[in-house]
GROMACS .gro file of C-alpha atoms in nm:
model
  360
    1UNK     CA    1   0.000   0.000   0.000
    2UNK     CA    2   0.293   0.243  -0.010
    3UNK     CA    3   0.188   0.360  -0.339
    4UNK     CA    4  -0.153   0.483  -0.192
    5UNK     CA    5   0.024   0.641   0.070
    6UNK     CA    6   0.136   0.919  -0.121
    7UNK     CA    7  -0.178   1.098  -0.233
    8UNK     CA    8  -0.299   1.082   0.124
    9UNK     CA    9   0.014   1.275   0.233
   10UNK     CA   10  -0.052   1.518  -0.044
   11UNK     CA   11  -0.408   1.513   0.082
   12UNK     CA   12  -0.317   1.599   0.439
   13UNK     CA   13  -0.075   1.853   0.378
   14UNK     CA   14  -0.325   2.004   0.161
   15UNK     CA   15  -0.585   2.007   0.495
   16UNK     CA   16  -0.299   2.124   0.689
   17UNK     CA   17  -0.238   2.409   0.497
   18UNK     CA   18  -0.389   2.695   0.723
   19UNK     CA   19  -0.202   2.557   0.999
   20UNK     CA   20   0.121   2.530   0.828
   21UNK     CA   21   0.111   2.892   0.662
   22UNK     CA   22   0.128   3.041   1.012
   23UNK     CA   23   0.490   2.965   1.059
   24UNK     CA   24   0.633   2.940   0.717
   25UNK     CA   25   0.932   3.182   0.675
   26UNK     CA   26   0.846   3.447   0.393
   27UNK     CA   27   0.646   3.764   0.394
   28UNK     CA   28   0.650   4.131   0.251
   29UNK     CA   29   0.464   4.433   0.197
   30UNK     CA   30   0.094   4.371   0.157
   31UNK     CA   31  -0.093   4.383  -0.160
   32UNK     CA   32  -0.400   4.559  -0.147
   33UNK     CA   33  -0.684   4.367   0.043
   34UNK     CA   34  -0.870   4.147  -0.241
   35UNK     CA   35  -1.249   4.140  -0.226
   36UNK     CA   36  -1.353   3.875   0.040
   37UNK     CA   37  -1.340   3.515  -0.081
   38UNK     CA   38  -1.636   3.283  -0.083
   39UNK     CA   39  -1.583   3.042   0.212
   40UNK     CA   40  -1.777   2.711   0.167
   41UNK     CA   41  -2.035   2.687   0.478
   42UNK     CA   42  -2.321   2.509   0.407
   43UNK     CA   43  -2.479   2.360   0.054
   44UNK     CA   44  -2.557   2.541  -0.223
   45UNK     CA   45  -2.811   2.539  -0.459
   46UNK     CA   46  -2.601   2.345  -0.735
   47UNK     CA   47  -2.510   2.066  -0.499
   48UNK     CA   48  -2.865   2.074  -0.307
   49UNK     CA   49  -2.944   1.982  -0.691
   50UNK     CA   50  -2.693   1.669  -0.761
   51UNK     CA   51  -2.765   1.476  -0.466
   52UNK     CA   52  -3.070   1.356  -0.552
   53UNK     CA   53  -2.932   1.288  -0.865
   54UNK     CA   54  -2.672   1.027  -0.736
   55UNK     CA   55  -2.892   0.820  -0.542
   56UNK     CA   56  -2.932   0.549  -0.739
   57UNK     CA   57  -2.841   0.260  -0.506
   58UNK     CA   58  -3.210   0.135  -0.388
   59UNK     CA   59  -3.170   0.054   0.003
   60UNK     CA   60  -3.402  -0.238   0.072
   61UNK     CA   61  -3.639  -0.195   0.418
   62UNK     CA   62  -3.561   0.244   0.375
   63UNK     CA   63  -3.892   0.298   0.215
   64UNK     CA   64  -3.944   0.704   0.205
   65UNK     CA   65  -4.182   0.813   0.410
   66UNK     CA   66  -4.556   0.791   0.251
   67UNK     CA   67  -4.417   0.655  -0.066
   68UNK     CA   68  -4.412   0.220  -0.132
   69UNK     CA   69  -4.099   0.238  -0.352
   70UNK     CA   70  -3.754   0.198  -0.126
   71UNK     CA   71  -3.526   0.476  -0.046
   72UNK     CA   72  -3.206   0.533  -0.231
   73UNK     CA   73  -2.862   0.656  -0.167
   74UNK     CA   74  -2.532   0.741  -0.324
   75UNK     CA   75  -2.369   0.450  -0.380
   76UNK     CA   76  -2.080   0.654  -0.368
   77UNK     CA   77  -2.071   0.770  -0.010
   78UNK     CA   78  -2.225   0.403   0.075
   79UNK     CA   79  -1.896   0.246  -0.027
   80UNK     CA   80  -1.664   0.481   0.147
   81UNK     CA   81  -1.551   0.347   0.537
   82UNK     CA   82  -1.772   0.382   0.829
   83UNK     CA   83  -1.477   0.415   1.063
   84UNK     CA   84  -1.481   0.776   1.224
   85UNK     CA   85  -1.151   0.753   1.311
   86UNK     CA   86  -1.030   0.643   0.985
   87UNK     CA   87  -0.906   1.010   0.757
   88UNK     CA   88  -1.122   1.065   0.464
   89UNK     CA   89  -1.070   1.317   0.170
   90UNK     CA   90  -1.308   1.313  -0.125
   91UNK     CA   91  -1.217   1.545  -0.485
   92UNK     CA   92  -1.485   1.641  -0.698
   93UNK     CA   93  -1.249   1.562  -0.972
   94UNK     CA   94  -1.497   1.668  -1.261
   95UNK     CA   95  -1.609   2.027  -1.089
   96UNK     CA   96  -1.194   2.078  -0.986
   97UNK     CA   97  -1.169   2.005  -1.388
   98UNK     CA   98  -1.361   2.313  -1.479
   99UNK     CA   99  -1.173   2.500  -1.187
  100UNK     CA  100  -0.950   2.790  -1.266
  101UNK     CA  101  -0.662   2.575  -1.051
  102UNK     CA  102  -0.769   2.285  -1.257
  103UNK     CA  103  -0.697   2.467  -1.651
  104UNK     CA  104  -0.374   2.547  -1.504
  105UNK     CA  105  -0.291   2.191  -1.417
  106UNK     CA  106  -0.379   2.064  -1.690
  107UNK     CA  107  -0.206   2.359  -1.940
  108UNK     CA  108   0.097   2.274  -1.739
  109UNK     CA  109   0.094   1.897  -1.800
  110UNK     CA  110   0.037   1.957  -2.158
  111UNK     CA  111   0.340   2.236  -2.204
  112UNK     CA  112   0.567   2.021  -2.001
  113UNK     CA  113   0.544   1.621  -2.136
  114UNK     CA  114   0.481   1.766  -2.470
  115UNK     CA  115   0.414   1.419  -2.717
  116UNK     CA  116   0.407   1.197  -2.405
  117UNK     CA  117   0.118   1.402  -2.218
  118UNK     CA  118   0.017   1.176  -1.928
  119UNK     CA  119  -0.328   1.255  -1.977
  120UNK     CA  120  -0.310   1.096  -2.337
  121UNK     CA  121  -0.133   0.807  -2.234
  122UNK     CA  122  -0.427   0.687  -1.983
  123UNK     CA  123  -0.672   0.712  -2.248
  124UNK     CA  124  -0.470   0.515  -2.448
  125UNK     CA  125  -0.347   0.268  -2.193
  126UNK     CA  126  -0.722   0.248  -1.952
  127UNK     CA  127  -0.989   0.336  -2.231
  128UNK     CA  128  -1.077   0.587  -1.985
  129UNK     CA  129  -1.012   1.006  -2.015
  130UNK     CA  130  -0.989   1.107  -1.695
  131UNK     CA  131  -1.048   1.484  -1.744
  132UNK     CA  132  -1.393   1.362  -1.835
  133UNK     CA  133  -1.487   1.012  -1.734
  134UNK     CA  134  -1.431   1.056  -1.342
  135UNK     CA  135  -1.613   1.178  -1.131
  136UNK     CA  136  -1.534   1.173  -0.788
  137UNK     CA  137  -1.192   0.992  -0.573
  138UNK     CA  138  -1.233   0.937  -0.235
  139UNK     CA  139  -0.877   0.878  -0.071
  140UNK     CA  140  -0.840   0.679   0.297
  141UNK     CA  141  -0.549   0.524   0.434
  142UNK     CA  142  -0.646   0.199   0.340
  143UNK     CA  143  -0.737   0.269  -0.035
  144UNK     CA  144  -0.907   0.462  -0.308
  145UNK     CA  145  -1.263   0.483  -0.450
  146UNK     CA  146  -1.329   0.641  -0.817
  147UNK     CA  147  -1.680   0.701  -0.931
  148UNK     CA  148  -1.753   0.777  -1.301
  149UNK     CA  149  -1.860   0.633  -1.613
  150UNK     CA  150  -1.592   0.310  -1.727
  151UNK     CA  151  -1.843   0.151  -1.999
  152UNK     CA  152  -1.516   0.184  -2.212
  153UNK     CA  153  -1.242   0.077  -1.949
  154UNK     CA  154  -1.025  -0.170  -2.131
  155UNK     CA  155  -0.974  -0.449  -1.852
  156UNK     CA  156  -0.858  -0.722  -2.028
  157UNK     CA  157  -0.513  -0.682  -1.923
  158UNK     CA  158  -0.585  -0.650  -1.547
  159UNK     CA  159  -0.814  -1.010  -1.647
  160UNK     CA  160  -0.545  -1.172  -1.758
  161UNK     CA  161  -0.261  -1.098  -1.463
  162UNK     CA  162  -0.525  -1.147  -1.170
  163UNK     CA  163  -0.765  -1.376  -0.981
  164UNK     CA  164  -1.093  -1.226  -1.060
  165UNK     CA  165  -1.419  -1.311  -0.872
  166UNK     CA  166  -1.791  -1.193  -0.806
  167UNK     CA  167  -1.849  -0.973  -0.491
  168UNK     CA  168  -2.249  -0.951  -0.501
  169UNK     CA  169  -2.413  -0.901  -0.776
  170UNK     CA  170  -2.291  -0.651  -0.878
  171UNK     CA  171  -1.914  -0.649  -0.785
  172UNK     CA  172  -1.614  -0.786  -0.913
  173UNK     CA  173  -1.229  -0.781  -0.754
  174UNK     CA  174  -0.959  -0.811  -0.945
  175UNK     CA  175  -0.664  -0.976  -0.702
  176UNK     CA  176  -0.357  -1.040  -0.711
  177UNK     CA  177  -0.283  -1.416  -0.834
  178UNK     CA  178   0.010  -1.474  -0.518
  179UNK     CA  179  -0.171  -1.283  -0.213
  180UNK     CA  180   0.122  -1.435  -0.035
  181UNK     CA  181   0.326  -1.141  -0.172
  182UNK     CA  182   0.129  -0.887  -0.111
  183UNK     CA  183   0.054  -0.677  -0.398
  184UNK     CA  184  -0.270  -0.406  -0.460
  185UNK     CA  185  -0.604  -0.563  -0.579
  186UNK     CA  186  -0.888  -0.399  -0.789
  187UNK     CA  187  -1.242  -0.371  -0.766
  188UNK     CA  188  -1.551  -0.283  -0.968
  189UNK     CA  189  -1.932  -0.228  -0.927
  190UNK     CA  190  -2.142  -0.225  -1.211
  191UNK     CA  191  -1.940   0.019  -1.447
  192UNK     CA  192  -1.991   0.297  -1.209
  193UNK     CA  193  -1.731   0.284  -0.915
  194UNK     CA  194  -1.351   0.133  -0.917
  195UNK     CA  195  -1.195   0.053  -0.636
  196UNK     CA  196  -0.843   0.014  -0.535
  197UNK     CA  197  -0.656  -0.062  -0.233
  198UNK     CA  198  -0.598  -0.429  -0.048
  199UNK     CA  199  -0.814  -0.702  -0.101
  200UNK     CA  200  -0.929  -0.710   0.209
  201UNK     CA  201  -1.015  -0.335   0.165
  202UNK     CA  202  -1.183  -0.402  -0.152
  203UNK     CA  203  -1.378  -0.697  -0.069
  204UNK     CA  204  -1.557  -0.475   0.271
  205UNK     CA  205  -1.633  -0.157  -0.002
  206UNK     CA  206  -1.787  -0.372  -0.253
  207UNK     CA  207  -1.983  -0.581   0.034
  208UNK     CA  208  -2.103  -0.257   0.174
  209UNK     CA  209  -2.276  -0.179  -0.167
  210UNK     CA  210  -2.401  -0.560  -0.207
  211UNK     CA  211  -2.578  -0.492   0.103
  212UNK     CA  212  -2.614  -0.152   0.213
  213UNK     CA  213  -2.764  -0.072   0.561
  214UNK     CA  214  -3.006   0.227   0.595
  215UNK     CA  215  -2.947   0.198   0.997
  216UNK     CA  216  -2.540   0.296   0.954
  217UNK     CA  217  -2.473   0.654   1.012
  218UNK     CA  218  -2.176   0.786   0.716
  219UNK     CA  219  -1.866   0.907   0.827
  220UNK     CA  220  -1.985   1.159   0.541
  221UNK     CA  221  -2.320   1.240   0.520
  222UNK     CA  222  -2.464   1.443   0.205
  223UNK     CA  223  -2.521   1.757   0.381
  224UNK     CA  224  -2.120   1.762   0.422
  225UNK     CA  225  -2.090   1.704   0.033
  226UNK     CA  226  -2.033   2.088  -0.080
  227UNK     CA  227  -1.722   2.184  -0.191
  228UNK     CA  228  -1.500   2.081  -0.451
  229UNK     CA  229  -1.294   1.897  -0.210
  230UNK     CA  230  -1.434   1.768   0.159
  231UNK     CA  231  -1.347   1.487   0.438
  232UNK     CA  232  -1.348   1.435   0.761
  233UNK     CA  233  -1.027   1.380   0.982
  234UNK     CA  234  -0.957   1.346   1.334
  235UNK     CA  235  -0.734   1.536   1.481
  236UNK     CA  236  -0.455   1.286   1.566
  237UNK     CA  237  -0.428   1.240   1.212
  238UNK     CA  238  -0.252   1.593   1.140
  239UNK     CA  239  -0.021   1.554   1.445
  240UNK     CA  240   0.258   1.504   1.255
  241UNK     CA  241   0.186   1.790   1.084
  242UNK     CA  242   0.361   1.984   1.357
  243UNK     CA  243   0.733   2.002   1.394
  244UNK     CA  244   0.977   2.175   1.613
  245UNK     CA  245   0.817   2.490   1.832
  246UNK     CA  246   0.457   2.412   1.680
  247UNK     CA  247   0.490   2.016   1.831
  248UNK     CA  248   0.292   2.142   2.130
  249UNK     CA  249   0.017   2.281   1.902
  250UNK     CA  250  -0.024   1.944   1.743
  251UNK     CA  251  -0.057   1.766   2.040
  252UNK     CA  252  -0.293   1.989   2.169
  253UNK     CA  253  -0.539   1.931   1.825
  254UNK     CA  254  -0.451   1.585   1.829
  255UNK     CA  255  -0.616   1.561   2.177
  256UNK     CA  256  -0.939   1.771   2.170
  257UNK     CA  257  -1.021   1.753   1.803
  258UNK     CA  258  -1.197   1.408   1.765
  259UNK     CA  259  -1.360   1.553   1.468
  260UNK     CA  260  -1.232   1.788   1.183
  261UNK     CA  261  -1.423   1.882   0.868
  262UNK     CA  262  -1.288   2.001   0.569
  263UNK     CA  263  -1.392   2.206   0.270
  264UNK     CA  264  -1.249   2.385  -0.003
  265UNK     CA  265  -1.416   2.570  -0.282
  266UNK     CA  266  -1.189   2.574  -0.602
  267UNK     CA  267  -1.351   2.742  -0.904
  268UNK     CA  268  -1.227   3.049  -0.824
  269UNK     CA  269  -1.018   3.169  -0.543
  270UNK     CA  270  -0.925   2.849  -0.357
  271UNK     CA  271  -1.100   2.904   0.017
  272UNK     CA  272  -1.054   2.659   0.300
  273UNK     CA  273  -1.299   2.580   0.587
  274UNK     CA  274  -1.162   2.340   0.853
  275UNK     CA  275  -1.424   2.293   1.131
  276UNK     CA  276  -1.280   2.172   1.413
  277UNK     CA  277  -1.519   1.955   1.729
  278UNK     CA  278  -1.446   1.743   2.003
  279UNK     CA  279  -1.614   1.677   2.347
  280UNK     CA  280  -1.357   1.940   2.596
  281UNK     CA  281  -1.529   2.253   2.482
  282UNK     CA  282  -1.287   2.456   2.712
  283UNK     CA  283  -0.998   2.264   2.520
  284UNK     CA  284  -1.127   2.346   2.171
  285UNK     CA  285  -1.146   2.746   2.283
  286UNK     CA  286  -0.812   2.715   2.417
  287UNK     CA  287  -0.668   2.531   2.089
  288UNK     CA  288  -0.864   2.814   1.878
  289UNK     CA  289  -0.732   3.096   2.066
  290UNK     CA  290  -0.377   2.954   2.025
  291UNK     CA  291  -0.401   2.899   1.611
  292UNK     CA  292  -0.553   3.293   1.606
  293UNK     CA  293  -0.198   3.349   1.772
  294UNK     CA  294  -0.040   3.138   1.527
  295UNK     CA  295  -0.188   3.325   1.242
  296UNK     CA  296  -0.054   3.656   1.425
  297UNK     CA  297   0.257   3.541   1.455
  298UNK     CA  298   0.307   3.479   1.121
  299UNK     CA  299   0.152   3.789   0.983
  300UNK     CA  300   0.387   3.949   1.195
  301UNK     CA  301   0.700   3.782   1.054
  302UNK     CA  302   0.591   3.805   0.721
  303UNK     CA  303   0.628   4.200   0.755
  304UNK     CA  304   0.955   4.211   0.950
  305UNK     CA  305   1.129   3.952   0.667
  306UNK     CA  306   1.050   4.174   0.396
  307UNK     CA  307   0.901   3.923   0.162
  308UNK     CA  308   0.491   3.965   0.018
  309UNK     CA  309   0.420   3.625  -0.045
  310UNK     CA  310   0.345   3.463   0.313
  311UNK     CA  311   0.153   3.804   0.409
  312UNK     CA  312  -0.081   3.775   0.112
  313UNK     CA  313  -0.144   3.440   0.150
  314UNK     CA  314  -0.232   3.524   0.566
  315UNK     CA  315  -0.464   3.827   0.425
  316UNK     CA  316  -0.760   3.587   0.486
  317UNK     CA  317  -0.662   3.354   0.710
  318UNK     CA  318  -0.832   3.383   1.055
  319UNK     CA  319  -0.999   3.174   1.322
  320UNK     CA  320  -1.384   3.222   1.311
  321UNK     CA  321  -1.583   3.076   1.635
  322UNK     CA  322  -1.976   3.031   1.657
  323UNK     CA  323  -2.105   2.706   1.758
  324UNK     CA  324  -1.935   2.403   1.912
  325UNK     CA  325  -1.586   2.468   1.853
  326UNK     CA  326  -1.460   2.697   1.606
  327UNK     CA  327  -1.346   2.689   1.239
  328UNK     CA  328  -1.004   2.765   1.026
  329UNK     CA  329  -1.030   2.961   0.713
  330UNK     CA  330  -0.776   3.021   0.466
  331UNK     CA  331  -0.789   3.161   0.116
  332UNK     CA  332  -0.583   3.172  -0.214
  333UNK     CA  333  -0.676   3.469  -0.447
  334UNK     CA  334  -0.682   3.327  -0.762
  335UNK     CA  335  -0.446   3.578  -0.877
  336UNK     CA  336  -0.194   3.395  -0.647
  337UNK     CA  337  -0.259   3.069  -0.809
  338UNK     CA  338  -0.195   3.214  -1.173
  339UNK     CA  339   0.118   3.340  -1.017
  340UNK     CA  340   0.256   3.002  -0.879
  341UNK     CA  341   0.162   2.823  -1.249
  342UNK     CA  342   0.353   3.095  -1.408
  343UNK     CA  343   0.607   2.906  -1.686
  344UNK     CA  344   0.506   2.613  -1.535
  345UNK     CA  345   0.625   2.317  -1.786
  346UNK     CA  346   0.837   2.519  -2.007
  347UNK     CA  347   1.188   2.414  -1.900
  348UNK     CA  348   1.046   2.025  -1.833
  349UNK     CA  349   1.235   1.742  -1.945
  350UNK     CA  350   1.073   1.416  -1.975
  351UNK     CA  351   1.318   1.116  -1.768
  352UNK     CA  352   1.583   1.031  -1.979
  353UNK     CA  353   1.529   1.238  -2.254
  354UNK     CA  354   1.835   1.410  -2.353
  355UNK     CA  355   1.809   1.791  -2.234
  356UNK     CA  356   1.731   2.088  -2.424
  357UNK     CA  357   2.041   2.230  -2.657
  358UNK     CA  358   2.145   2.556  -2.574
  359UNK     CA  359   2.067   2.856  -2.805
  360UNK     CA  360   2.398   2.973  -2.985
   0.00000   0.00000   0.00000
């Protein structure tokens, strides 16, 4: 599972952000304040509208109330873990697509491999193009879940190197053909989710569609869906997040926050709500009081190091409490973004490509 490891790094550092802005050495004179960035709170009216379009997993013995037919769900968020204390990061890959952050991404791959653009190469290699067959990727520690539309994913190849058998009626896993060395396994429902972690991981997400119980609270509900990221971590899970003179701050988080929920809104600016609960409500307004002091701090050495960078990125960061315990916010104009993506690609050389001859 080490290769799964890495996006979930990438995926806590990204949730870690606010935090780690407050003490990262750079800073400035500061740009003129930018209008005020939309911070995801609540749902909005375009994702009130797709969740009832994704439920299309009927839940036997859920019938709606006054209606005979039985209640449906996402069979997305029905196949992601149950475990609370188990980090969980979902992308809406096909919304962050359309993003301004997304364009740039995928301009820069294209300037950058040139022939051998990645993106090709997985529509060549999977049958799949995954700028506009996925949908969704939900990242744990124990695996990944992809929802989308795979009518045309070429599997043959994965047939042919694995042990494949029926999970429900539905399912299918792909495993490795010597379990006794380890190895990652695959997993499929219908044509609509892939799955890809353990077997063992793959075999409980598939059974959890086969059979999906309308008494089991989600780890993620739908009314946490909004965003074009969102999860649910607990606390202990960014400890290591914290090094040197901010270790005491992460062990403080790691032991009051039994609950933090992201969101990030990404068409635009890039804005950042981390809600942070736990049961020691006098811990959590400690722990909230200390990050505003963080944030301080690092506005503070921003301006004495001479450098604008850190000091625009703090210019809407801030600690905002209502409510059992408080929330995070951080922002990225989107003029910021453009800046980082600037010549991004233009001096890349591909692995073992000879490099680029110098002008005369």
């Amino acid at each position: 599972m080490r290769g799964l490891r890495t996006p979930l790094v990438v995926a806590a550092l990204f949730l870690g952000l606010g935090v780690l802005l407050a003490w990262l050495a750079e800073g400035g004179p500061r740009a003129p304040r930018a209008p005020e960035p939309e911070f995801p709170r609540r749902l909005r009216e375009p994702e009130l509208a797709r969740l009832s379009e994704r439920r299309t997993l009927a839940v036997p013995g859920a019938a709606e109330a006054g209606g005979e037919a039985p209640a449906a769900v996402d069979p997305f968020l029905a196949a992601l873990t149950r475990d609370p204390a188990e980090p969980l990061l979902v992308l809406e890959a096909n919304a962050l697509r359309h993003s301004r952050i997304g364009e740039l991404f995928v301009e820069c791959l294209a300037r950058g491999r040139g022939e051998r653009n990645p993106i090709d190469e997985v529509r060549r290699e999977a049958g799949i193009d995954p700028l506009k067959d996925v949908d969704r990727v939900a990242f744990s520690h124990r695996g990944v879940v992809v929802s989308g539309f795979f009518q045309r994913a070429r599997l043959e190849r994965v047939e042919a190197e694995a042990r494949v058998a029926r999970r429900g009626a539905d399912g299918r896993v792909y495993a490795p053909r010597a379990p006794e060395e380890g190895g990652i396994a695959l997993g499929t429902w219908r044509r609509d989710l892939v799955v890809v972690g353990e077997t063992g991981f793959v075999e409980e997400t598939l059974d959890r569609l086969a059979h999906p119980d309308p008494e089991v609270r989600p780890v993620l509900p739908e009314h946490l869906t909004y965003g074009e990221a969102y999860g649910v971590v607990p606390g202990s899970a960014l400890q290591g997040l914290f090094r040197g003179d901010q270790a005491e701050l992460g062990r403080r988080l790691a032991a009051v926050a039994s609950r933090i929920e992201i969101h990030a809104d990404a068409m635009r600016d890039v804005a950042v709500v981390a809600r942070v609960t736990g049961e020691d409500a006098d811990g959590l307004d400690d722990l909230g009081k200390a990050f505003g002091a963080a944030l301080a701090v690092g506005r503070l050495q921003a301006a004495a190091r001479g450098d604008g960078t850190l000091a625009e990125l703090l210019e809407h960061a801030r600690v905002a409490r209502g409510g059992p315990g408080f929330s995070l916010e951080l922002a990225l104009p989107v003029e910021v973004v453009e800046r980082w993506f600037e010549g991004c690609g233009e001096a890349a050389v591909l692995p073992g490509a000879d490099a680029p001859a110098p002008p005369p």
